[in-house]
Short mmCIF file of C-alpha atoms in Angstrom, two decimals:
data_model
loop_
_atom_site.label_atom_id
_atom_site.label_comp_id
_atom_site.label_asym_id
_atom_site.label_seq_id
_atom_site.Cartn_x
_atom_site.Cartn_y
_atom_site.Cartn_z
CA UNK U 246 107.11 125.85 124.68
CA UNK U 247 103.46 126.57 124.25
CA UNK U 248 99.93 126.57 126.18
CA UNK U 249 99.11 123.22 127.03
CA UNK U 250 95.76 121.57 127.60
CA UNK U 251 94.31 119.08 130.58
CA UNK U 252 94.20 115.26 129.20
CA UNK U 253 93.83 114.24 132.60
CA UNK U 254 93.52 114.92 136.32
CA UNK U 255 97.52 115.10 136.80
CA UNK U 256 98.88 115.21 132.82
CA UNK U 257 99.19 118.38 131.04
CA UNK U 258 100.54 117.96 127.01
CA UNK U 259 102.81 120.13 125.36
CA UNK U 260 101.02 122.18 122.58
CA UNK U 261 103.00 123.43 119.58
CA UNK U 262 103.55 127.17 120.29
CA UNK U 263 101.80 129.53 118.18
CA UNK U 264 102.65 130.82 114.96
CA UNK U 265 105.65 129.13 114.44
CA UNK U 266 105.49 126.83 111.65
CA UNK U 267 108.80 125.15 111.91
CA UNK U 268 111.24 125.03 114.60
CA UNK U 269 114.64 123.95 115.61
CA UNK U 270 114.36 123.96 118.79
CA UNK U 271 115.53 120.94 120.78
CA UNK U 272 112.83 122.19 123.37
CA UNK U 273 110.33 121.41 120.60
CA UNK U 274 111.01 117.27 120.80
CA UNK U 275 110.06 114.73 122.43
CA UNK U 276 112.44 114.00 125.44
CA UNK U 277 113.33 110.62 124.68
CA UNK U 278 114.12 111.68 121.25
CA UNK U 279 116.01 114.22 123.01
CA UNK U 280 117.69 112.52 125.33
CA UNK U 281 119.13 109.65 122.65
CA UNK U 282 119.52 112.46 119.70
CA UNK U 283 122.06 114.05 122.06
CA UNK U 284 124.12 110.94 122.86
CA UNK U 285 124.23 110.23 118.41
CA UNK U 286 125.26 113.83 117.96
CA UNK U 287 128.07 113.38 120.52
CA UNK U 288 129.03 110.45 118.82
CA UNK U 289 129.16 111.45 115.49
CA UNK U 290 131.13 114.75 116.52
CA UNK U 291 133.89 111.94 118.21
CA UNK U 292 134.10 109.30 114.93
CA UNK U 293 133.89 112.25 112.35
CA UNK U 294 135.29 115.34 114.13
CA UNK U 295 132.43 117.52 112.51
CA UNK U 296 129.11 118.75 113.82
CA UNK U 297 125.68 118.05 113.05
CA UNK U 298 123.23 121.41 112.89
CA UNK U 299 119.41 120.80 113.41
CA UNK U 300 117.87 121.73 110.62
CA UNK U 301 113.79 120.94 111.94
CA UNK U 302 112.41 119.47 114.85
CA UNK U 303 108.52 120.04 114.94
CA UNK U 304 106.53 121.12 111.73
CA UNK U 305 103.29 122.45 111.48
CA UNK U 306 101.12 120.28 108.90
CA UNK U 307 100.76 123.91 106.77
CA UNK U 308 104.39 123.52 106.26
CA UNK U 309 104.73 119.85 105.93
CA UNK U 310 101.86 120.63 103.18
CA UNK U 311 103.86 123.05 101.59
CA UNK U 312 106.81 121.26 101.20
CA UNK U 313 104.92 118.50 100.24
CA UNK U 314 103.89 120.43 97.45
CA UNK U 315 107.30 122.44 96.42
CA UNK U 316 108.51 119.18 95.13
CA UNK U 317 105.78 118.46 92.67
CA UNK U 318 105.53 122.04 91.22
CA UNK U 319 108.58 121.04 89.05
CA UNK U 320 109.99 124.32 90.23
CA UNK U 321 113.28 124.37 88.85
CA UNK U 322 113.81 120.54 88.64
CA UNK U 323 112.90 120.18 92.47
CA UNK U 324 112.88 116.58 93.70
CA UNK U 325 110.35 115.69 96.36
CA UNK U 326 111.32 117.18 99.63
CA UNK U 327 108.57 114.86 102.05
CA UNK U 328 107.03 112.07 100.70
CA UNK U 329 104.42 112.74 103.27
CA UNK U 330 101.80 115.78 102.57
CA UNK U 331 100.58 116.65 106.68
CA UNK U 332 97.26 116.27 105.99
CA UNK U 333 96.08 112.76 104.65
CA UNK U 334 99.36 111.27 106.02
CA UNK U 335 101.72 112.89 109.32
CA UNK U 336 105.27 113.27 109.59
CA UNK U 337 106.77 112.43 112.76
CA UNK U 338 107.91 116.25 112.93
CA UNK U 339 103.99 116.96 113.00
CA UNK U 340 103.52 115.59 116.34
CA UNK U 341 104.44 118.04 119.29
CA UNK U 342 106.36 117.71 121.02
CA UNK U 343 108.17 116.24 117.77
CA UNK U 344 108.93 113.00 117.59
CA UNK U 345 111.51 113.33 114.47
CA UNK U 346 114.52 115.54 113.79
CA UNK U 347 116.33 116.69 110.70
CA UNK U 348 119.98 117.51 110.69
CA UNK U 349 123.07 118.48 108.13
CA UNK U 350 126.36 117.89 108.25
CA UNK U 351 128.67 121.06 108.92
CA UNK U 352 131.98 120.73 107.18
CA UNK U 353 134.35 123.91 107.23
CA UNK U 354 131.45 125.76 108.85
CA UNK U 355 129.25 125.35 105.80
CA UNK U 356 126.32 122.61 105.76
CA UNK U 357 127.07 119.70 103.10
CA UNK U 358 124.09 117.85 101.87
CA UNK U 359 127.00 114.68 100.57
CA UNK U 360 125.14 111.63 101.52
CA UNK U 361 128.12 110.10 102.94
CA UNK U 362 128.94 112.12 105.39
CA UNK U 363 125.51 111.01 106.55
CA UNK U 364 126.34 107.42 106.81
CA UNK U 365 127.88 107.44 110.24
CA UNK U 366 124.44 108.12 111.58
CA UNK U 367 122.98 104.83 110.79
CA UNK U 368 124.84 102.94 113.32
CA UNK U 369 124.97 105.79 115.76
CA UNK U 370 120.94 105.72 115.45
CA UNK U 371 121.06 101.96 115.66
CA UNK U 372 122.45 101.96 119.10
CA UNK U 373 120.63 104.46 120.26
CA UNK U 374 117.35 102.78 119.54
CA UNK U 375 116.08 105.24 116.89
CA UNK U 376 115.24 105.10 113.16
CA UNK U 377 117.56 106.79 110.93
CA UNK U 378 115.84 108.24 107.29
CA UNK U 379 119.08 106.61 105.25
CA UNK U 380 118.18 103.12 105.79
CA UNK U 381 114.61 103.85 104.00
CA UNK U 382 114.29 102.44 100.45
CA UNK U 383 114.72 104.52 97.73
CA UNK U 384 112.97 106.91 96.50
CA UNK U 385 112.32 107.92 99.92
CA UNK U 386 115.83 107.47 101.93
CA UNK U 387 115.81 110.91 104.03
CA UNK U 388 119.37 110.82 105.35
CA UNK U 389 119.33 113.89 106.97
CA UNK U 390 116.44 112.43 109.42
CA UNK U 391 116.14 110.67 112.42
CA UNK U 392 113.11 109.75 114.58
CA UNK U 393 111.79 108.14 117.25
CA UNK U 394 109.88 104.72 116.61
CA UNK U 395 106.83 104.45 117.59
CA UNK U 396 107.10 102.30 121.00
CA UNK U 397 109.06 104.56 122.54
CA UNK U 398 107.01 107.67 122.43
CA UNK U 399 103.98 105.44 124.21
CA UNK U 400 101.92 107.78 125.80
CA UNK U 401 101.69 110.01 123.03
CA UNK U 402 97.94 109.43 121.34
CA UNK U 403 98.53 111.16 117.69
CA UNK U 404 101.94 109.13 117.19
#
């Protein structure tokens, strides 16, 4: 996972690991984020009879910067990609361990970005206690994300 360093007499936290700038590694989030992510994913894979791939668990704020920025270049019609730049504003995914995960839908064995096929997650989420991206208000509905609110990753101090 990383190198950690001492917070207290008996508490070591997780550092990102070095170098990396995005992962997908389940390793990479936060265990209750973990823990309930697995139970949706098994649930979507039994109502839908496809898979869900991860797609990003923790980003570095370089890269959250960077896409940040890809989606106001105008490069070839690009819509925003984050609405949320790493720097003067965090992602969830720029906490380690992460407390937010991205996903797509794999149909056929080839990912699908159709925003339906997303839908299933929202109630999934719901009883699982986390936030799902698709139930944000437009422009900035992210159905391909799911995170972790805030209460339940107490503890963590950049959250």
């Amino acid at each position: 996972v990383g190198k950690t360093m001492e917070l207290g007499s008996f508490y070591t936290r997780p550092t990102p690991p070095v170098g990396v700038k995005e992962s997908r590694d389940l390793a990479h989030l936060h265990p209750e984020l973990r823990k309930r992510f697995a139970l949706v994913c098994q649930g979507y894979e039994a109502q839908t009879s496809r898979r869900l791939k991860i797609t990003c668990t923790w980003r570095s704020p370089e890269r959250q910067l960077e896409l940040y920025q890809q989606g106001r270049r105008g490069i070839l019609g690009e819509k925003p990609v984050t609405w949320v730049d790493g720097k003067t504003q965090k992602s969830r995914h720029n906490v380690f361990p992460a407390q937010a995960v991205d996903v797509a839908v794999v149909v056929g064995g080839q990912i699908s970005w159709q925003e339906e096929l997303y839908h299933p997650l929202g109630p999934l989420c719901q009883a699982q206690g986390l936030l799902w991206g698709g139930s944000w208000k437009a422009p900035k509905k992210d159905v391909p994300h799911v995170e972790l609110p805030a209460e339940l990753a107490l503890g963590d101090d950049d959250a």
